[in-house]
Amino acid sequence: MKTLENEVVKLVPMESSHIEGIWEAANDNEIWEHMSVDLTDKRNVEQYVQDAQKKRAAGIEFAFVIVDIESKKIIGATWFLDISMSHKRLEIGSTWLNPKSWRTNVNTNCKFLLLKYCFEELGLNRVQIKTGHENIRSQRAIERIGAIKEGILRNHMIRKEGTIRHTVMYSVTKEDWPQVKERFHKILIGQ
């Protein structure tokens, strides 16, 4: 995996040198409402980065920090999860952004770079994206880019506070990619 970049964001493989920048970007409780982690404590950030490095070494997950091109600051993170190169699939997930980047074109640019890399460089057949049933903002963002809603996995996860989460599943396949790519171009040109 490599650094992915356009004129808005740079997605950089997560390293220990990013701990301070991640902690600064993550230090807002609002981010963690629908997430399974909470990075408002610096020790949690250190563990988060260590876990990312272990999973990358095992070839099962790959974490990127999201860097704003203009400010050159870390503003979030996103991951490749459930990587199976033998089945030519993975999941884009565990994405979070500092609230200052919400309702901007940052997430759309990130998803475009990731999907383009998955289909055009890695030659994948499928990329899945999932979110919690109560995270309407995330569902709308996923649907906006053209991912297909496949269904809901009931009682799929237990959140950090102990409540049950149903998971809404989406995907983009290699057959979908040309139309999804065109949709991205229209969205990004319009912003």
PDB file of N, CA and C in Angstrom, residues 49-93:
ATOM      1  N   VAL A  49      -2.484   3.103  17.276  1.00  0.00           N
ATOM      2  CA  VAL A  49      -1.421   3.083  16.272  1.00  0.00           C
ATOM      3  C   VAL A  49      -0.639   1.774  16.345  1.00  0.00           C
ATOM      4  N   GLN A  50      -0.355   1.296  17.543  1.00  0.00           N
ATOM      5  CA  GLN A  50       0.331   0.006  17.689  1.00  0.00           C
ATOM      6  C   GLN A  50      -0.494  -1.119  17.063  1.00  0.00           C
ATOM      7  N   ASP A  51      -1.811  -1.111  17.332  1.00  0.00           N
ATOM      8  CA  ASP A  51      -2.694  -2.133  16.751  1.00  0.00           C
ATOM      9  C   ASP A  51      -2.677  -2.050  15.224  1.00  0.00           C
ATOM     10  N   ALA A  52      -2.698  -0.839  14.698  1.00  0.00           N
ATOM     11  CA  ALA A  52      -2.669  -0.648  13.241  1.00  0.00           C
ATOM     12  C   ALA A  52      -1.398  -1.248  12.657  1.00  0.00           C
ATOM     13  N   GLN A  53      -0.277  -1.032  13.313  1.00  0.00           N
ATOM     14  CA  GLN A  53       0.996  -1.548  12.805  1.00  0.00           C
ATOM     15  C   GLN A  53       1.042  -3.077  12.857  1.00  0.00           C
ATOM     16  N   LYS A  54       0.507  -3.664  13.925  1.00  0.00           N
ATOM     17  CA  LYS A  54       0.465  -5.128  14.036  1.00  0.00           C
ATOM     18  C   LYS A  54      -0.431  -5.731  12.954  1.00  0.00           C
ATOM     19  N   LYS A  55      -1.581  -5.131  12.730  1.00  0.00           N
ATOM     20  CA  LYS A  55      -2.523  -5.644  11.732  1.00  0.00           C
ATOM     21  C   LYS A  55      -1.968  -5.469  10.316  1.00  0.00           C
ATOM     22  N   ARG A  56      -1.258  -4.384  10.086  1.00  0.00           N
ATOM     23  CA  ARG A  56      -0.618  -4.185   8.779  1.00  0.00           C
ATOM     24  C   ARG A  56       0.435  -5.268   8.553  1.00  0.00           C
ATOM     25  N   ALA A  57       1.251  -5.542   9.580  1.00  0.00           N
ATOM     26  CA  ALA A  57       2.286  -6.572   9.463  1.00  0.00           C
ATOM     27  C   ALA A  57       1.672  -7.947   9.199  1.00  0.00           C
ATOM     28  N   ALA A  58       0.483  -8.205   9.761  1.00  0.00           N
ATOM     29  CA  ALA A  58      -0.207  -9.487   9.552  1.00  0.00           C
ATOM     30  C   ALA A  58      -0.944  -9.532   8.213  1.00  0.00           C
ATOM     31  N   GLY A  59      -1.061  -8.389   7.546  1.00  0.00           N
ATOM     32  CA  GLY A  59      -1.725  -8.335   6.245  1.00  0.00           C
ATOM     33  C   GLY A  59      -3.233  -8.391   6.302  1.00  0.00           C
ATOM     34  N   ILE A  60      -3.819  -8.095   7.474  1.00  0.00           N
ATOM     35  CA  ILE A  60      -5.280  -8.196   7.604  1.00  0.00           C
ATOM     36  C   ILE A  60      -5.984  -6.840   7.596  1.00  0.00           C
ATOM     37  N   GLU A  61      -5.254  -5.782   7.942  1.00  0.00           N
ATOM     38  CA  GLU A  61      -5.823  -4.437   7.922  1.00  0.00           C
ATOM     39  C   GLU A  61      -4.719  -3.458   7.555  1.00  0.00           C
ATOM     40  N   PHE A  62      -5.149  -2.271   7.069  1.00  0.00           N
ATOM     41  CA  PHE A  62      -4.175  -1.254   6.692  1.00  0.00           C
ATOM     42  C   PHE A  62      -4.779   0.111   6.994  1.00  0.00           C
ATOM     43  N   ALA A  63      -4.120   0.858   7.889  1.00  0.00           N
ATOM     44  CA  ALA A  63      -4.633   2.159   8.325  1.00  0.00           C
ATOM     45  C   ALA A  63      -3.898   3.309   7.643  1.00  0.00           C
ATOM     46  N   PHE A  64      -4.679   4.332   7.298  1.00  0.00           N
ATOM     47  CA  PHE A  64      -4.146   5.578   6.750  1.00  0.00           C
ATOM     48  C   PHE A  64      -4.535   6.725   7.674  1.00  0.00           C
ATOM     49  N   VAL A  65      -3.651   7.695   7.836  1.00  0.00           N
ATOM     50  CA  VAL A  65      -4.079   8.968   8.406  1.00  0.00           C
ATOM     51  C   VAL A  65      -4.512   9.849   7.247  1.00  0.00           C
ATOM     52  N   ILE A  66      -5.490  10.698   7.518  1.00  0.00           N
ATOM     53  CA  ILE A  66      -5.994  11.638   6.515  1.00  0.00           C
ATOM     54  C   ILE A  66      -5.364  12.996   6.819  1.00  0.00           C
ATOM     55  N   VAL A  67      -4.629  13.513   5.851  1.00  0.00           N
ATOM     56  CA  VAL A  67      -3.942  14.793   6.010  1.00  0.00           C
ATOM     57  C   VAL A  67      -4.598  15.809   5.081  1.00  0.00           C
ATOM     58  N   ASP A  68      -4.949  16.949   5.635  1.00  0.00           N
ATOM     59  CA  ASP A  68      -5.486  18.048   4.842  1.00  0.00           C
ATOM     60  C   ASP A  68      -4.334  18.675   4.053  1.00  0.00           C
ATOM     61  N   ILE A  69      -4.484  18.742   2.747  1.00  0.00           N
ATOM     62  CA  ILE A  69      -3.401  19.258   1.887  1.00  0.00           C
ATOM     63  C   ILE A  69      -3.077  20.706   2.243  1.00  0.00           C
ATOM     64  N   GLU A  70      -4.097  21.525   2.471  1.00  0.00           N
ATOM     65  CA  GLU A  70      -3.875  22.948   2.711  1.00  0.00           C
ATOM     66  C   GLU A  70      -3.142  23.206   4.035  1.00  0.00           C
ATOM     67  N   SER A  71      -3.637  22.619   5.131  1.00  0.00           N
ATOM     68  CA  SER A  71      -3.039  22.870   6.448  1.00  0.00           C
ATOM     69  C   SER A  71      -1.868  21.940   6.760  1.00  0.00           C
ATOM     70  N   LYS A  72      -1.775  20.822   6.017  1.00  0.00           N
ATOM     71  CA  LYS A  72      -0.772  19.778   6.251  1.00  0.00           C
ATOM     72  C   LYS A  72      -0.943  19.108   7.613  1.00  0.00           C
ATOM     73  N   LYS A  73      -2.140  19.189   8.194  1.00  0.00           N
ATOM     74  CA  LYS A  73      -2.429  18.586   9.497  1.00  0.00           C
ATOM     75  C   LYS A  73      -3.254  17.324   9.326  1.00  0.00           C
ATOM     76  N   ILE A  74      -3.063  16.390  10.249  1.00  0.00           N
ATOM     77  CA  ILE A  74      -3.902  15.191  10.299  1.00  0.00           C
ATOM     78  C   ILE A  74      -5.296  15.617  10.744  1.00  0.00           C
ATOM     79  N   ILE A  75      -6.309  15.157   9.991  1.00  0.00           N
ATOM     80  CA  ILE A  75      -7.692  15.514  10.318  1.00  0.00           C
ATOM     81  C   ILE A  75      -8.568  14.281  10.529  1.00  0.00           C
ATOM     82  N   GLY A  76      -7.971  13.082  10.434  1.00  0.00           N
ATOM     83  CA  GLY A  76      -8.747  11.867  10.642  1.00  0.00           C
ATOM     84  C   GLY A  76      -7.965  10.640  10.236  1.00  0.00           C
ATOM     85  N   ALA A  77      -8.701   9.542  10.096  1.00  0.00           N
ATOM     86  CA  ALA A  77      -8.087   8.275   9.683  1.00  0.00           C
ATOM     87  C   ALA A  77      -9.124   7.432   8.947  1.00  0.00           C
ATOM     88  N   THR A  78      -8.649   6.498   8.147  1.00  0.00           N
ATOM     89  CA  THR A  78      -9.509   5.546   7.457  1.00  0.00           C
ATOM     90  C   THR A  78      -8.715   4.259   7.264  1.00  0.00           C
ATOM     91  N   TRP A  79      -9.413   3.140   7.159  1.00  0.00           N
ATOM     92  CA  TRP A  79      -8.750   1.834   7.148  1.00  0.00           C
ATOM     93  C   TRP A  79      -9.243   0.969   5.999  1.00  0.00           C
ATOM     94  N   PHE A  80      -8.369   0.097   5.535  1.00  0.00           N
ATOM     95  CA  PHE A  80      -8.751  -1.083   4.772  1.00  0.00           C
ATOM     96  C   PHE A  80      -8.872  -2.200   5.807  1.00  0.00           C
ATOM     97  N   LEU A  81     -10.024  -2.831   5.864  1.00  0.00           N
ATOM     98  CA  LEU A  81     -10.308  -3.892   6.832  1.00  0.00           C
ATOM     99  C   LEU A  81     -10.640  -5.183   6.098  1.00  0.00           C
ATOM    100  N   ASP A  82     -10.638  -6.286   6.812  1.00  0.00           N
ATOM    101  CA  ASP A  82     -11.085  -7.577   6.266  1.00  0.00           C
ATOM    102  C   ASP A  82     -10.478  -7.834   4.888  1.00  0.00           C
ATOM    103  N   ILE A  83      -9.176  -7.596   4.789  1.00  0.00           N
ATOM    104  CA  ILE A  83      -8.478  -7.729   3.511  1.00  0.00           C
ATOM    105  C   ILE A  83      -8.357  -9.200   3.136  1.00  0.00           C
ATOM    106  N   SER A  84      -8.815  -9.542   1.931  1.00  0.00           N
ATOM    107  CA  SER A  84      -8.641 -10.884   1.397  1.00  0.00           C
ATOM    108  C   SER A  84      -8.231 -10.753  -0.067  1.00  0.00           C
ATOM    109  N   MET A  85      -6.933 -10.759  -0.296  1.00  0.00           N
ATOM    110  CA  MET A  85      -6.456 -10.631  -1.667  1.00  0.00           C
ATOM    111  C   MET A  85      -6.772 -11.888  -2.470  1.00  0.00           C
ATOM    112  N   SER A  86      -6.875 -13.038  -1.810  1.00  0.00           N
ATOM    113  CA  SER A  86      -7.219 -14.266  -2.538  1.00  0.00           C
ATOM    114  C   SER A  86      -8.649 -14.200  -3.087  1.00  0.00           C
ATOM    115  N   HIS A  87      -9.522 -13.472  -2.396  1.00  0.00           N
ATOM    116  CA  HIS A  87     -10.895 -13.291  -2.879  1.00  0.00           C
ATOM    117  C   HIS A  87     -11.092 -11.930  -3.552  1.00  0.00           C
ATOM    118  N   LYS A  88     -10.016 -11.159  -3.627  1.00  0.00           N
ATOM    119  CA  LYS A  88     -10.026  -9.837  -4.270  1.00  0.00           C
ATOM    120  C   LYS A  88     -11.098  -8.933  -3.683  1.00  0.00           C
ATOM    121  N   ARG A  89     -11.059  -8.802  -2.345  1.00  0.00           N
ATOM    122  CA  ARG A  89     -12.023  -7.936  -1.679  1.00  0.00           C
ATOM    123  C   ARG A  89     -11.424  -7.354  -0.404  1.00  0.00           C
ATOM    124  N   LEU A  90     -12.012  -6.260   0.022  1.00  0.00           N
ATOM    125  CA  LEU A  90     -11.692  -5.669   1.313  1.00  0.00           C
ATOM    126  C   LEU A  90     -12.828  -4.736   1.702  1.00  0.00           C
ATOM    127  N   GLU A  91     -12.696  -4.181   2.884  1.00  0.00           N
ATOM    128  CA  GLU A  91     -13.687  -3.233   3.391  1.00  0.00           C
ATOM    129  C   GLU A  91     -12.995  -1.906   3.653  1.00  0.00           C
ATOM    130  N   ILE A  92     -13.668  -0.819   3.335  1.00  0.00           N
ATOM    131  CA  ILE A  92     -13.219   0.510   3.744  1.00  0.00           C
ATOM    132  C   ILE A  92     -14.030   0.842   4.986  1.00  0.00           C
ATOM    133  N   GLY A  93     -13.334   1.163   6.069  1.00  0.00           N
ATOM    134  CA  GLY A  93     -14.078   1.434   7.293  1.00  0.00           C
ATOM    135  C   GLY A  93     -13.245   2.097   8.363  1.00  0.00           C
TER     136      GLY A  93
END
